[in-house]
């Protein structure tokens, strides 16, 4: 059996101090940004403590454990990654200094090293006990009187807390972006919240929804200055139209979300096709008949959609050329390969359900749009559409 190696407090302090020296350079309003380069040539510039720590390639198992603890902490609290490391390093430094100065404070031992370890363990246990039993009371008595409660309305309306909210946002963005853009993004964030309509008067739901849907709401535009960031009304689908989208269309529009293929596939990976006519295998003739049947099936599906007045199709998968040709002939806008996040956002806002079998389409599968048109951002063209529902969002683009 391999003997267990004792982990000395000095080694723990060294590992945490190394992490502290990294995050300290980007801590606070005066902190700078950290530049990471990968072997592939990709570059990442960030001041986020969570992103900085998780991007490090750490060999020391203790350092990796600390980073995992920081990741769990920031996942729950949403912030405080750098503060976590700085506070941990400070506490370890105080415990180490106290244990080294008076190793026999609580119980004598045969060696100085054992006494220091026992004293450090005792101090750590006392600190944990204090955090579990006394810290909450201390915060209530000495911290809460200096704070205030912030709601969604405080960010969007002129209230007595308006200045406090502005100060809070400036501090938040300054620790991540520096002085250059903190005021700009503070105003952009307040504008985003002011345009957001809460359906059930629950601001917490609105904030959580924005956080969960940010990947679908945010559009990155390369080669454009950050100061050109703006809000766009509607949802940007980060795919171009696979069929022509006329600029002028009847209002309102009806849309359907598909999570499968509109044309039945002849074969999938690993399938073996064997078509028979009586006792004879007529493969060529059978394939022609099957292909003809699938094309007629597509025509039937398009006709069904037209009977419901559908003119916009959002598809999670890439469709066949026969489907694109039929949709073009019917004057339908089709967007294929839409991401799962964007489909989820669209269905949540519109209240519709994606379908896989077009022959079983019902009114609850049809969403009503205010508009649907192409959008040019930088060198890319996307689809822009607006749901005709009470709950609307603003698209944050950069």
C-alpha positions as a printed NumPy array, in Angstrom:
array([[  0.   ,   0.   ,   0.   ],
       [  1.409,   3.375,  -1.028],
       [  1.825,   5.61 ,   2.031],
       [ -0.143,   8.854,   2.036],
       [  1.951,  11.984,   1.69 ],
       [  1.058,  14.742,   4.135],
       [  0.192,  18.073,   2.545],
       [  1.947,  20.91 ,   4.341],
       [  0.272,  24.278,   4.81 ],
       [  3.215,  26.04 ,   3.201],
       [  2.681,  24.034,  -0.003],
       [ -1.014,  24.92 ,  -0.014],
       [ -0.16 ,  28.58 ,   0.481],
       [  2.334,  28.496,  -2.395],
       [ -0.227,  27.036,  -4.816],
       [ -2.952,  29.508,  -3.849],
       [ -0.487,  32.424,  -3.898],
       [  0.411,  31.543,  -7.495],
       [ -3.262,  31.802,  -8.461],
       [ -3.505,  35.017,  -6.442],
       [ -0.662,  36.62 ,  -8.399],
       [ -2.517,  35.892, -11.652],
       [ -5.929,  37.291, -10.726],
       [ -4.453,  40.228,  -8.769],
       [ -3.257,  41.837, -12.005],
       [ -6.838,  42.128, -13.272],
       [ -8.521,  42.879,  -9.935],
       [-10.379,  46.115,  -9.295],
       [-11.038,  49.143, -11.515],
       [ -7.317,  49.677, -12.119],
       [ -6.691,  46.059, -13.106],
       [ -5.69 ,  45.13 , -16.622],
       [ -6.825,  42.405, -18.98 ],
       [ -5.213,  38.984, -19.361],
       [ -4.204,  37.811, -22.829],
       [ -4.298,  34.072, -23.598],
       [ -2.943,  32.518, -26.804],
       [ -3.551,  28.922, -27.875],
       [ -1.43 ,  26.673, -30.083],
       [ -4.031,  27.143, -32.815],
       [ -3.404,  30.888, -32.852],
       [ -6.676,  31.763, -31.142],
       [ -6.522,  34.705, -28.747],
       [ -8.672,  35.418, -25.699],
       [ -8.615,  38.712, -23.79 ],
       [-10.58 ,  38.785, -20.554],
       [-10.85 ,  40.297, -17.088],
       [-13.349,  37.708, -15.865],
       [-11.855,  35.769, -12.976],
       [-13.824,  32.637, -13.842],
       [-12.682,  32.658, -17.474],
       [ -9.078,  33.412, -16.528],
       [ -8.814,  30.627, -13.959],
       [-10.584,  27.989, -16.056],
       [ -8.352,  28.798, -19.054],
       [ -5.167,  27.964, -17.128],
       [ -3.358,  24.659, -17.754],
       [ -2.562,  23.591, -14.192],
       [ -0.37 ,  20.606, -13.315],
       [ -0.656,  20.882,  -9.535],
       [ -3.668,  18.852,  -8.303],
       [ -4.271,  21.28 ,  -5.432],
       [ -4.43 ,  24.243,  -7.822],
       [ -6.928,  22.358,  -9.985],
       [ -9.037,  21.636,  -6.891],
       [ -9.049,  25.329,  -5.934],
       [-10.151,  26.299,  -9.454],
       [-12.989,  23.76 ,  -9.278],
       [-14.105,  25.298,  -5.976],
       [-13.978,  28.769,  -7.532],
       [-16.029,  27.538, -10.504],
       [-18.719,  26.085,  -8.22 ],
       [-18.774,  29.263,  -6.128],
       [-19.161,  31.596,  -9.116],
       [-21.792,  29.322, -10.671],
       [-23.962,  29.75 ,  -7.576],
       [-23.254,  33.415,  -6.824],
       [-22.653,  34.651, -10.385],
       [-19.6  ,  36.66 ,  -9.343],
       [-16.656,  36.827,  -6.947],
       [-14.131,  34.449,  -8.551],
       [-11.142,  36.734,  -8.037],
       [-12.325,  37.783,  -4.568],
       [-12.612,  34.095,  -3.633],
       [ -8.943,  33.461,  -4.492],
       [ -7.703,  36.66 ,  -2.831],
       [ -9.651,  35.99 ,   0.362],
       [ -8.499,  32.357,   0.475],
       [ -4.861,  33.392,   0.057],
       [ -5.204,  36.026,   2.787],
       [ -6.763,  33.581,   5.255],
       [ -4.122,  30.926,   4.546],
       [ -1.382,  33.512,   4.994],
       [ -2.774,  34.595,   8.387],
       [ -3.202,  30.994,   9.559],
       [  0.33 ,  30.106,   8.439],
       [  1.836,  33.152,  10.156],
       [ -0.038,  32.453,  13.405],
       [  0.867,  28.761,  13.415],
       [  4.528,  29.529,  12.734],
       [  4.734,  32.244,  15.393],
       [  3.168,  30.206,  18.19 ],
       [  3.047,  26.508,  17.182],
       [  2.312,  25.301,  20.756],
       [ -0.676,  27.619,  21.221],
       [ -3.245,  24.872,  21.793],
       [ -1.436,  21.571,  22.341],
       [  2.266,  20.673,  22.659],
       [  3.797,  18.187,  20.192],
       [  7.102,  16.411,  19.854],
       [  8.191,  18.364,  16.766],
       [  7.723,  21.941,  15.658],
       [  6.375,  20.78 ,  12.284],
       [  3.657,  18.686,  13.92 ],
       [  2.759,  21.553,  16.243],
       [  2.424,  23.982,  13.334],
       [  0.183,  21.536,  11.444],
       [ -2.032,  20.949,  14.485],
       [ -2.321,  24.677,  15.19 ],
       [ -3.187,  25.423,  11.571],
       [ -5.84 ,  22.7  ,  11.594],
       [ -7.325,  24.069,  14.815],
       [ -7.453,  27.624,  13.435],
       [ -9.089,  26.414,  10.213],
       [-11.726,  24.496,  12.188],
       [-12.433,  27.558,  14.318],
       [-12.792,  29.691,  11.188],
       [-15.216,  27.196,   9.636],
       [-17.249,  27.103,  12.847],
       [-17.403,  30.899,  12.871],
       [-18.603,  30.97 ,   9.237],
       [-21.353,  28.442,   9.953],
       [-22.629,  29.926,  13.211],
       [-21.733,  33.626,  13.515],
       [-21.077,  35.048,  10.046],
       [-24.742,  35.433,   9.054],
       [-25.496,  37.408,  12.208],
       [-22.458,  39.602,  11.63 ],
       [-23.582,  40.408,   8.08 ],
       [-27.135,  41.226,   9.206],
       [-25.939,  43.61 ,  11.922],
       [-23.01 ,  45.319,  10.208],
       [-23.372,  44.934,   6.428],
       [-27.066,  44.992,   5.506],
       [-27.711,  48.484,   6.979],
       [-25.267,  49.867,   4.393],
       [-26.897,  48.072,   1.458],
       [-30.157,  48.373,  -0.452],
       [-32.509,  46.16 ,  -2.409],
       [-32.476,  46.51 ,  -6.199],
       [-35.365,  45.402,  -8.416],
       [-35.805,  45.384, -12.177],
       [-37.868,  48.583, -11.999],
       [-34.976,  50.382, -10.29 ],
       [-32.862,  49.906, -13.417],
       [-35.498,  51.136, -15.849],
       [-37.403,  53.894, -14.014],
       [-36.422,  57.148, -12.337],
       [-36.606,  56.186,  -8.681],
       [-34.792,  57.133,  -5.528],
       [-32.43 ,  54.216,  -6.165],
       [-31.641,  55.268,  -9.747],
       [-28.207,  56.656,  -8.847],
       [-27.408,  53.579,  -6.76 ],
       [-28.348,  51.281,  -9.65 ],
       [-26.191,  53.262, -12.054],
       [-23.287,  53.09 ,  -9.62 ],
       [-23.757,  49.343,  -9.203],
       [-23.713,  48.742, -12.963],
       [-20.701,  50.996, -13.501],
       [-18.763,  49.09 , -10.827],
       [-19.793,  45.761, -12.359],
       [-18.696,  46.631, -15.896],
       [-15.588,  48.503, -14.773],
       [-14.143,  45.379, -13.153],
       [-14.659,  43.495, -16.437],
       [-14.169,  46.077, -19.186],
       [-12.175,  48.893, -17.611],
       [-13.016,  52.586, -17.848],
       [-13.339,  52.788, -21.63 ],
       [-16.69 ,  51.07 , -22.147],
       [-18.301,  50.748, -18.694],
       [-20.606,  53.775, -19.143],
       [-21.555,  52.68 , -22.657],
       [-22.546,  49.153, -21.614],
       [-24.321,  50.427, -18.505],
       [-26.608,  52.528, -20.696],
       [-27.031,  49.675, -23.184],
       [-27.996,  47.284, -20.395],
       [-30.554,  49.708, -18.958],
       [-32.008,  50.2  , -22.436],
       [-32.298,  46.433, -22.848],
       [-34.2  ,  46.071, -19.575],
       [-36.453,  49.034, -20.354],
       [-37.623,  47.343, -23.567],
       [-38.161,  43.984, -21.919],
       [-41.783,  43.339, -21.036],
       [-42.328,  40.978, -18.121],
       [-45.297,  38.746, -18.831],
       [-46.2  ,  37.76 , -15.282],
       [-44.743,  40.721, -13.345],
       [-41.873,  38.654, -12.004],
       [-38.632,  40.593, -12.571],
       [-36.529,  37.691, -11.302],
       [-37.975,  35.502, -14.05 ],
       [-37.102,  38.107, -16.657],
       [-33.501,  38.464, -15.461],
       [-33.015,  34.694, -15.3  ],
       [-34.51 ,  34.272, -18.762],
       [-32.141,  36.873, -20.221],
       [-29.188,  35.15 , -18.587],
       [-30.173,  31.68 , -19.836],
       [-30.917,  32.918, -23.368],
       [-27.925,  35.219, -23.817],
       [-26.176,  32.962, -26.359],
       [-29.209,  33.182, -28.637],
       [-29.746,  36.902, -27.957],
       [-26.165,  37.976, -28.593],
       [-24.718,  38.363, -32.099],
       [-20.965,  38.778, -32.549],
       [-19.905,  40.947, -35.49 ],
       [-16.214,  40.799, -36.419],
       [-14.391,  43.917, -37.552],
       [-16.834,  46.35 , -35.928],
       [-15.852,  48.553, -32.927],
       [-17.414,  47.747, -29.579],
       [-18.897,  51.246, -29.49 ],
       [-21.128,  50.253, -32.432],
       [-23.017,  47.759, -30.262],
       [-26.753,  48.37 , -30.352],
       [-30.137,  46.822, -29.722],
       [-32.208,  45.427, -32.579],
       [-35.921,  44.806, -32.307],
       [-36.781,  41.152, -32.815],
       [-34.876,  37.867, -32.711],
       [-31.86 ,  37.388, -34.947],
       [-31.655,  33.879, -36.404],
       [-27.951,  33.34 , -37.051],
       [-28.497,  31.67 , -40.418],
       [-29.238,  33.132, -43.832],
       [-32.432,  32.303, -45.707],
       [-32.121,  29.151, -47.825],
       [-34.956,  30.385, -50.059],
       [-35.63 ,  33.952, -51.258],
       [-37.203,  36.274, -48.715],
       [-39.052,  39.168, -50.4  ],
       [-38.719,  42.518, -48.644],
       [-42.453,  43.232, -48.814],
       [-44.819,  40.589, -47.492],
       [-48.332,  40.433, -46.205],
       [-48.805,  41.089, -42.481],
       [-48.916,  39.291, -40.18 ],
       [-46.837,  36.225, -41.066],
       [-47.227,  32.665, -39.839],
       [-44.252,  30.451, -38.996],
       [-43.675,  26.799, -38.101],
       [-40.658,  25.16 , -36.42 ],
       [-39.509,  21.734, -37.689],
       [-37.021,  19.523, -35.869],
       [-36.827,  16.853, -38.587],
       [-36.708,  16.369, -42.356],
       [-39.612,  17.542, -44.487],
       [-38.769,  14.989, -47.184],
       [-38.537,  11.313, -46.096],
       [-34.947,  10.111, -46.397],
       [-34.277,   7.167, -48.687],
       [-31.501,   5.68 , -46.565],
       [-29.757,   6.464, -43.323],
       [-26.291,   5.402, -42.219],
       [-26.044,   1.611, -41.933],
       [-29.324,   0.852, -43.753],
       [-29.548,  -1.673, -46.604],
       [-32.199,  -1.101, -49.278],
       [-33.909,  -4.078, -50.945],
       [-37.047,  -3.394, -52.995],
       [-39.074,  -6.299, -54.469],
       [-41.849,  -6.599, -57.016],
       [-43.335, -10.052, -56.577],
       [-40.436, -12.512, -56.545],
       [-38.078, -10.282, -58.52 ],
       [-35.864,  -7.564, -57.185],
       [-36.379,  -4.406, -59.253],
       [-34.061,  -2.019, -57.495],
       [-33.872,   0.718, -60.138],
       [-37.602,   0.822, -60.73 ],
       [-38.338,   0.696, -56.987],
       [-35.984,   3.569, -56.225],
       [-37.573,   5.695, -58.94 ],
       [-41.02 ,   5.007, -57.516],
       [-39.814,   5.754, -53.978],
       [-38.19 ,   9.002, -55.087],
       [-41.372,  10.009, -56.887],
       [-43.388,   9.24 , -53.777],
       [-41.143,  11.378, -51.557],
       [-41.433,  14.324, -53.969],
       [-45.212,  14.037, -53.951],
       [-45.029,  13.848, -50.155],
       [-43.122,  17.152, -50.093],
       [-45.715,  18.748, -52.37 ],
       [-48.472,  17.51 , -50.059],
       [-46.69 ,  18.933, -46.995],
       [-46.198,  22.326, -48.668],
       [-49.87 ,  22.345, -49.683],
       [-50.88 ,  21.588, -46.082],
       [-48.73 ,  24.447, -44.811],
       [-50.236,  26.791, -47.39 ],
       [-53.728,  25.84 , -46.224],
       [-52.764,  27.121, -42.757],
       [-51.287,  30.299, -44.243],
       [-47.71 ,  29.407, -43.216],
       [-45.03 ,  31.401, -45.035],
       [-41.942,  31.012, -42.779],
       [-40.245,  27.672, -42.   ],
       [-37.565,  27.304, -39.299],
       [-35.757,  23.965, -39.612],
       [-33.241,  22.444, -37.215],
       [-31.826,  20.156, -39.953],
       [-30.568,  20.72 , -43.476],
       [-33.331,  20.08 , -45.992],
       [-33.14 ,  18.464, -49.438],
       [-33.043,  20.345, -52.723],
       [-36.585,  19.133, -53.456],
       [-37.845,  20.817, -50.275],
       [-36.037,  24.068, -51.114],
       [-37.441,  24.03 , -54.642],
       [-40.988,  23.375, -53.418],
       [-40.73 ,  26.105, -50.758],
       [-39.376,  28.586, -53.314],
       [-42.164,  27.784, -55.742],
       [-44.725,  28.288, -52.962],
       [-43.15 ,  31.616, -51.95 ],
       [-42.125,  30.398, -48.479],
       [-39.088,  31.631, -46.537],
       [-37.048,  28.698, -45.219],
       [-34.153,  28.853, -42.756],
       [-32.281,  25.587, -42.165],
       [-29.717,  24.407, -39.592],
       [-31.082,  26.715, -36.88 ],
       [-29.286,  26.134, -33.575],
       [-30.96 ,  24.441, -30.638],
       [-30.601,  27.576, -28.472],
       [-32.339,  29.78 , -31.042],
       [-35.17 ,  27.302, -31.574],
       [-35.632,  27.051, -27.812],
       [-35.794,  30.85 , -27.508],
       [-38.25 ,  31.127, -30.401],
       [-40.58 ,  28.471, -28.995],
       [-40.49 ,  29.948, -25.477],
       [-41.392,  33.418, -26.692],
       [-44.016,  32.345, -29.213],
       [-45.487,  29.468, -27.204],
       [-45.469,  27.069, -30.175],
       [-44.294,  23.457, -30.216],
       [-41.768,  22.158, -32.784],
       [-43.08 ,  19.366, -34.99 ],
       [-41.415,  16.46 , -36.767],
       [-44.388,  15.059, -38.722],
       [-45.773,  17.762, -41.009],
       [-48.865,  15.677, -41.728],
       [-49.989,  16.21 , -38.142],
       [-49.743,  19.977, -37.977],
       [-52.22 ,  21.79 , -35.722],
       [-52.906,  25.469, -34.927],
       [-50.814,  25.249, -31.725],
       [-47.758,  24.604, -33.924],
       [-48.159,  27.914, -35.788],
       [-46.563,  31.161, -34.559],
       [-47.597,  34.632, -35.706],
       [-44.82 ,  37.059, -36.713],
       [-44.965,  40.82 , -37.03 ],
       [-42.199,  40.806, -39.637],
       [-39.53 ,  38.576, -41.174],
       [-36.67 ,  40.053, -43.204],
       [-32.931,  39.711, -43.902],
       [-30.469,  41.563, -41.657],
       [-26.94 ,  42.509, -42.711],
       [-24.435,  42.724, -39.839],
       [-20.846,  43.211, -40.916],
       [-20.069,  40.702, -43.651],
       [-22.844,  38.277, -42.69 ],
       [-26.538,  38.18 , -43.498],
       [-28.983,  36.744, -40.98 ],
       [-32.719,  36.348, -40.62 ],
       [-34.555,  38.846, -38.412],
       [-38.069,  38.109, -37.198],
       [-40.411,  39.484, -34.585],
       [-42.972,  37.419, -32.682],
       [-46.413,  38.956, -32.441],
       [-46.755,  38.195, -28.724],
       [-46.984,  40.258, -25.554],
       [-43.561,  39.161, -24.302],
       [-40.819,  40.599, -26.524],
       [-37.081,  40.803, -26.315],
       [-34.395,  43.057, -27.651],
       [-31.478,  41.571, -29.505],
       [-28.078,  42.666, -28.197],
       [-25.579,  42.832, -31.049],
       [-21.906,  43.499, -31.085]])
